[in-house]
Amino acid sequence: MSVKVFDTQEVQDLLKAAANIGADSGNARLQQIVHRLLGDLFEAIDDLDITPDEVWAGVNYLNKLGQDGEAALLAAGIGLEKYLDVRLDAADKAAGTDGGTPRTIEGPLYVAGAPLREGVSRIDINEDADAGPLVIRGKVTDTDGKPVANAIVECWHANSKGFYSHFDPTGAQSSFNLRGAVKSGPDGAYAFHTLMPVGYGCPPQGATQQLLNGLGRHGNRPAHVHFFVTSAAHRKLTTQFNIEGDPLIWDDFAYATREELIPAVVEKTGGAALGLKDDAYKDIEFNVTLTPLVQGKDNQIVSRPRAAATA
Ligand code: MBD
Ligand code: FE
């Protein structure tokens, strides 16, 4: 069935009616976006001769996606979240507001409300026999290299099974395990005492993995640690680093890896004196450079639904 109906008056009128274009009620921006996206979909159905069976498979997929609560996970997996970063990077470059530590995607697993500590926080609340001690520490500076005091450094990461507290299907973690917030000191220093994470894998029976399977892709991420860094006089930074040596570093299903975000993992001793579970531990120095507000405003704040809990 190789018919072309997209450009007919009937179909163009249908699109305008469905999006309610030109009406004096409804949200004009929403009407514009729906008109465009629906039009692109209709045109693709024509161009690729997408069959009714294929359309209904897609419609049903959306139901499963919602039931599984995985829409934001899929957004990471199909590169949509990375695409937003590519656009933000390009906008910064065009405006001359680039510089500082590179951004990379937030992902769907942040939980607001981690207890705030001064300078250093121990965030391994639950025992994890398979994970060795890890110290993450660094300095927050501005683009002139001056320390930024009182920055709020938030981090969150997975346990040795690749699971995040609050979203752990095994129920093995209490709230805010491996999640923390610290205020940088006068010299900009911050530190987290924690345990080495392992990479995340999409739920095997979920809608995201189902699509990835069809594409012949895996749904795994290299081991990584997420950060939000906020400070009154700077733009909020959303970033992550990867654990050096992870075989998936350049094969991340969410495309978050960046050359500048793979700090060295250094073997150290003296963990006992720091209160770590073993004397031998791994140390990662991750220094963060924040960029200034743009005309007094933080244009890097992204509003999206996020989980929240009380510690
Ligand atoms: C993660 O831990 C993550 O960071 C992303 C982007 C997607 C799924 C799980
Ligand atoms: Fe993650």
mmCIF file of C-alpha atoms and ligand atoms in Angstrom, residues 106-109 156-158 164 200 221-222 224-226 240, ligand 2:
data_model
loop_
_atom_site.group_PDB
_atom_site.id
_atom_site.type_symbol
_atom_site.label_atom_id
_atom_site.label_comp_id
_atom_site.label_asym_id
_atom_site.label_seq_id
_atom_site.Cartn_x
_atom_site.Cartn_y
_atom_site.Cartn_z
ATOM 1 C CA GLU A 106 20.752 14.050 35.052
ATOM 2 C CA GLY A 107 19.033 10.735 34.399
ATOM 3 C CA PRO A 108 15.800 9.621 36.066
ATOM 4 C CA LEU A 109 17.038 8.549 39.515
ATOM 5 C CA TRP A 156 23.993 10.054 44.036
ATOM 6 C CA HIS A 157 25.091 6.692 42.756
ATOM 7 C CA ALA A 158 24.340 2.968 42.634
ATOM 8 C CA TYR A 164 19.872 3.130 43.491
ATOM 9 C CA TYR A 200 23.203 0.322 36.067
ATOM 10 C CA ARG A 221 25.625 2.128 31.824
ATOM 11 C CA PRO A 222 29.233 2.155 33.018
ATOM 12 C CA HIS A 224 29.179 6.465 37.419
ATOM 13 C CA VAL A 225 28.427 9.099 40.049
ATOM 14 C CA HIS A 226 25.935 11.917 39.504
ATOM 15 C CA GLN A 240 28.472 12.871 36.345
HETATM 16 FE FE FE B 2 22.813 6.937 37.171
#
